[in-house]
CSV table of C-alpha atoms in Angstrom, one decimal:
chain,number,residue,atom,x,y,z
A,1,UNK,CA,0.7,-2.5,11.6
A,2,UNK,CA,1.8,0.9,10.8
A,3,UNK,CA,1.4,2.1,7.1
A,4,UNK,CA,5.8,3.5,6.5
A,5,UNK,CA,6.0,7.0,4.3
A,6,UNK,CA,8.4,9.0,3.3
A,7,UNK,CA,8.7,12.8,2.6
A,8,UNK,CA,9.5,13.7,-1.3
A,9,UNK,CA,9.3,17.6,-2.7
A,10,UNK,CA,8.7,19.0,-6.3
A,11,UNK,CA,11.1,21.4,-6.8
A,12,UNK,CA,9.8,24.6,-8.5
A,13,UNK,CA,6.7,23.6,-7.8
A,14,UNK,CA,3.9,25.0,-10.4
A,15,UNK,CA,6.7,27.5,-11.9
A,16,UNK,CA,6.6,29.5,-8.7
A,17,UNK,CA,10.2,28.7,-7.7
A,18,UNK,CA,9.5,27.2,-4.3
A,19,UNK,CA,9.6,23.5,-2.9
A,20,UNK,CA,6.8,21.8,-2.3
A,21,UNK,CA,7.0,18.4,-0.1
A,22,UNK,CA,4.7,15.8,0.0
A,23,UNK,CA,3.9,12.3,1.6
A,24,UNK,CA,4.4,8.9,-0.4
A,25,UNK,CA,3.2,6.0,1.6
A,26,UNK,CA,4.2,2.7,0.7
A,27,UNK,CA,1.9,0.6,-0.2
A,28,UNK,CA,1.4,-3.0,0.2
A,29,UNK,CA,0.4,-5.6,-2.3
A,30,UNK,CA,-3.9,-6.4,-2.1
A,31,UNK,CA,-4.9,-9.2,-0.2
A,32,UNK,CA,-5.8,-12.0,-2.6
A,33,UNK,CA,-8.7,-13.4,-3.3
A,34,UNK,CA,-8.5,-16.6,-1.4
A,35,UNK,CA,-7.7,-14.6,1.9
A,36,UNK,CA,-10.6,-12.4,1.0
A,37,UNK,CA,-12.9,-15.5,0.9
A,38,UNK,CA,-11.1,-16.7,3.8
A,39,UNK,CA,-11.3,-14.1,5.9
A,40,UNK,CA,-15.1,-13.6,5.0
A,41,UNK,CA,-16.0,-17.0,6.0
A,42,UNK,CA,-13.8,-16.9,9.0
A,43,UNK,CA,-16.1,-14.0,10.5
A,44,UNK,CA,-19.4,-15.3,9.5
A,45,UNK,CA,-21.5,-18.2,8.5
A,46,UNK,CA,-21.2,-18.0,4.8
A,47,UNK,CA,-18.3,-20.3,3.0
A,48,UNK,CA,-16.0,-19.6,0.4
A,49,UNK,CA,-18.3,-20.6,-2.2
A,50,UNK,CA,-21.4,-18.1,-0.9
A,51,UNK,CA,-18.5,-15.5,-1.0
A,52,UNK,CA,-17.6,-15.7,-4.8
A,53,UNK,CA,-21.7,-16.0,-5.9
A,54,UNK,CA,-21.8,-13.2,-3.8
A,55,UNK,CA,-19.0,-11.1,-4.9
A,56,UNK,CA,-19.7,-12.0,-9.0
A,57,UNK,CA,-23.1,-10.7,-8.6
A,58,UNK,CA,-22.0,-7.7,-7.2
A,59,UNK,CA,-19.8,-7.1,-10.1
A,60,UNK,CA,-22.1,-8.0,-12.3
A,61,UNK,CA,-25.3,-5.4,-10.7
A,62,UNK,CA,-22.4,-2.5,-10.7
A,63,UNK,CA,-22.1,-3.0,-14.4
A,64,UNK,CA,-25.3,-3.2,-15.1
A,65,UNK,CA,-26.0,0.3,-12.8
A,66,UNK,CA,-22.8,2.2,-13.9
A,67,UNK,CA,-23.4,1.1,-17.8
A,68,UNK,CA,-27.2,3.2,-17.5
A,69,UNK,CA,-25.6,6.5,-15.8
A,70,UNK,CA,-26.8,5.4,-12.0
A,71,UNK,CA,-24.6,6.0,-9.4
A,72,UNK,CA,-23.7,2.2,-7.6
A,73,UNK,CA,-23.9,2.6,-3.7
A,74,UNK,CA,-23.0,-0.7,-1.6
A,75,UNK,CA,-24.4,0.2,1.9
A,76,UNK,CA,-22.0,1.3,4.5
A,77,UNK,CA,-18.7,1.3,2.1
A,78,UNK,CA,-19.5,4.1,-0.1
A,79,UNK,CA,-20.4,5.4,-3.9
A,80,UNK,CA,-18.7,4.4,-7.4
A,81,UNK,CA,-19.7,6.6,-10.3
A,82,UNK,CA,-18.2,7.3,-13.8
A,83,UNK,CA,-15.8,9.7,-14.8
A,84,UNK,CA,-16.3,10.5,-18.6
A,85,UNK,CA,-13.9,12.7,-20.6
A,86,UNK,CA,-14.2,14.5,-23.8
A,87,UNK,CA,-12.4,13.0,-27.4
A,88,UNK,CA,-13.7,15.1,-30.2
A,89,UNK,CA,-11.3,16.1,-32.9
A,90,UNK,CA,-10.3,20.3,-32.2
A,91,UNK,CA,-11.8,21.3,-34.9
A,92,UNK,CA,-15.5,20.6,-34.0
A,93,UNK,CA,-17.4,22.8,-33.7
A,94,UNK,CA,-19.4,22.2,-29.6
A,95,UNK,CA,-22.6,22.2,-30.9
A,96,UNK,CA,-21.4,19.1,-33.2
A,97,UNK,CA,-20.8,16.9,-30.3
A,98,UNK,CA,-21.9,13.7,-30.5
A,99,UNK,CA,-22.1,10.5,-27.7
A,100,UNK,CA,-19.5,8.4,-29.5
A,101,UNK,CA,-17.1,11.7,-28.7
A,102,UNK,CA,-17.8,10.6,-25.0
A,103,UNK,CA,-15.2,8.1,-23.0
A,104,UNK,CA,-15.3,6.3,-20.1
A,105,UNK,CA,-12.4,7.5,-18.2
A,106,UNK,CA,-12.2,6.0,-14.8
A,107,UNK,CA,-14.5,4.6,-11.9
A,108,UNK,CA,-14.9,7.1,-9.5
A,109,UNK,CA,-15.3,6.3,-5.6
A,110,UNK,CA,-16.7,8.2,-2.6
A,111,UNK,CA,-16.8,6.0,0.3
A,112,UNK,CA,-19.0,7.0,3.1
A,113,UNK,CA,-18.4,9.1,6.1
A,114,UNK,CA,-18.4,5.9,8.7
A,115,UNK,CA,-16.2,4.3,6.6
A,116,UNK,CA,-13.4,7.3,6.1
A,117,UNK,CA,-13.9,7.8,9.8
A,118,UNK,CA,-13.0,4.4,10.8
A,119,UNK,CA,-10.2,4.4,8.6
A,120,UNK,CA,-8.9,7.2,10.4
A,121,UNK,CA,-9.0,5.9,13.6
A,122,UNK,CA,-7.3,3.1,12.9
A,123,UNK,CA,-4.4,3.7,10.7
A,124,UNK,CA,-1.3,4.6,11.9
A,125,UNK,CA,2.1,5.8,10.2
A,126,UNK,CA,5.4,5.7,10.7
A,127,UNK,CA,8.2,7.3,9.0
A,128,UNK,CA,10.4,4.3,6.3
A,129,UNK,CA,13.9,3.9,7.4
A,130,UNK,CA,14.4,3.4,3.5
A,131,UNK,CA,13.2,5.9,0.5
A,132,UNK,CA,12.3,5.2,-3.0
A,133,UNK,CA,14.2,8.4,-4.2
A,134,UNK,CA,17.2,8.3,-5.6
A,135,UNK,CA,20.6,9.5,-3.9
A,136,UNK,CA,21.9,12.8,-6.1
A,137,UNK,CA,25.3,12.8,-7.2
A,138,UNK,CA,26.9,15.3,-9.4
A,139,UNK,CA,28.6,13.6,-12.7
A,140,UNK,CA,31.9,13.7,-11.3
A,141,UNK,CA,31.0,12.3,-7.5
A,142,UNK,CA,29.6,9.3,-9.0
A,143,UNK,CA,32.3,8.8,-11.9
A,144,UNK,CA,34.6,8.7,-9.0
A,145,UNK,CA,32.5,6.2,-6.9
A,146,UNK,CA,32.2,3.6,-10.3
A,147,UNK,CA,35.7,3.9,-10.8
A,148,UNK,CA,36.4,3.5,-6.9
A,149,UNK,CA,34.1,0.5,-7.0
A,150,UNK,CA,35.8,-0.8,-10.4
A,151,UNK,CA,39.4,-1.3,-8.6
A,152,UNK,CA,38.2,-3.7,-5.8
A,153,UNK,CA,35.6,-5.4,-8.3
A,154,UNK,CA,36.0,-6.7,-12.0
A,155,UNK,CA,32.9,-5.0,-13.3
A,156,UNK,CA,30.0,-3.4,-12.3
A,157,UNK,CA,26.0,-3.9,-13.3
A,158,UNK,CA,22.7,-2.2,-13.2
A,159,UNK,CA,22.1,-3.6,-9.7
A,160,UNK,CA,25.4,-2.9,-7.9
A,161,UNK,CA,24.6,0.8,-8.9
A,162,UNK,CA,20.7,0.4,-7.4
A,163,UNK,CA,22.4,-1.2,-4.0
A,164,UNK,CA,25.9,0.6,-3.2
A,165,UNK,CA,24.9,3.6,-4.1
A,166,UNK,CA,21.1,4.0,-3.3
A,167,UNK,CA,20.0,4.8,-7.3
A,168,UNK,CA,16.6,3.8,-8.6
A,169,UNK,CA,16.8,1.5,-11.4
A,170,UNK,CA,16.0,4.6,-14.3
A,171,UNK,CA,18.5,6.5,-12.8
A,172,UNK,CA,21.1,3.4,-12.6
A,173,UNK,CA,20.4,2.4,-16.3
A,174,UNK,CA,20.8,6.1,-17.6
A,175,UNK,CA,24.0,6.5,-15.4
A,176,UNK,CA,25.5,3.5,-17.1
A,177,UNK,CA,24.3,4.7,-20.8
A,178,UNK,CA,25.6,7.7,-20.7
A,179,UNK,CA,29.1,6.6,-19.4
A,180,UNK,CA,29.0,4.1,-22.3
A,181,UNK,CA,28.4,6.6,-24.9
A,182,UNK,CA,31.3,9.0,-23.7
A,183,UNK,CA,33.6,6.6,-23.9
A,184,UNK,CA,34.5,6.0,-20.5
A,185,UNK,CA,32.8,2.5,-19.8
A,186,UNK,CA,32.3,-0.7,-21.9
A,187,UNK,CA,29.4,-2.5,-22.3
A,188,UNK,CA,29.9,-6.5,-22.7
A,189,UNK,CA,27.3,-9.7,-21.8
A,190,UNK,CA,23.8,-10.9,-22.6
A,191,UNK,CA,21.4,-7.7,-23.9
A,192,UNK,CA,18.9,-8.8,-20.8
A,193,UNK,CA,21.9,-8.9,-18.2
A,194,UNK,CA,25.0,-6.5,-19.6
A,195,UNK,CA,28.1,-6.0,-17.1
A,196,UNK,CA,30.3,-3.2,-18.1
A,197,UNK,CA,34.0,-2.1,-17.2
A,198,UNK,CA,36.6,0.4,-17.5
A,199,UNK,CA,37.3,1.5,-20.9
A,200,UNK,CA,41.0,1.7,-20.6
């Protein structure tokens, strides 16, 4: 199945003034872990049961290996190793450091060349027919659209705004806020669930 992306851009990108684009992939949600097990034990001799011992231990050696400073390598998948920062107050001096000034930051991975390669050869993409950007309106195109809206329909929510006119759900919210605070729409209904009209 092909993995769908879309293109997005950073305006001003880095203060130099120019645009620069980049890919977003959409991402599905992780396989659980019943179809893991199930899909392990599908494939091979070892049942669902074999496959959590199995997978617990594992956790529980990575621990153990990452906790002393060892890099944890499970063969033919690749490397995790730690990626510490630096919390000391500013005005230490560096020879003052201490270990309790080091944090665990994240759990790096480096997964081996077979592994990326195979990856590659396999995945394919294809560009969404949807985005996860919000359409841009200027203040007074999309005043016009909620009051357009507002004459064939009582009142209008956060969600009519995300689905007629292609808003994400901050941008939706903050659209409706700010037309409330200037007067020009009402807010009424449940604090969880508002719907708001026309202030005429």
């Amino acid at each position: 199945m092909s993995i769908k992306y879309e293109i997005q851009s950073i305006k001003n990108s880095k203060g130099t003034g120019k645009e620069q684009e980049f890919v977003r992939i959409f991402e599905n949600p992780p396989q659980t872990d019943r179809q893991l097990e199930s899909h392990i034990q599908d494939n091979c001799s070892i049942t669902k049961g074999d496959v959590q011992s199995t997978l617990m231990t594992l956790r529980d050696s990575m621990i153990n290996e990452l906790s002393h400073g060892n890099r944890f390598h499970i063969p033919e998948i690749g490397y995790f190793s730690l990626a510490v920062n630096l919390d000391m107050p500013d005005d230490k001096p560096m020879e003052k450091v201490r270990g309790d000034y080091i944090r665990v930051r994240n759990i790096k991975f480096r997964p081996d060349a077979e592994l990326l390669n195979e990856v590659k050869r396999n995945v394919r993409f294809e560009r969404a027919k949807f985005s996860s950007k919000s359409s841009q309106y200027t203040e007074e195109e999309l005043l016009a659209k909620i009051k357009e809206y507002l004459t064939a329909n009582n009142c209008i929510t956060r969600r009519d705004l995300q689905q007629n006119f292609g808003l994400r759900q901050s941008a939706a919210l903050k659209c409706l806020k700010h037309f409330t605070e200037i007067g020009i729409l009402k807010k009424e209904g449940a604090r969880n669930s508002p719907v708001y009209f026309l202030n005429k």
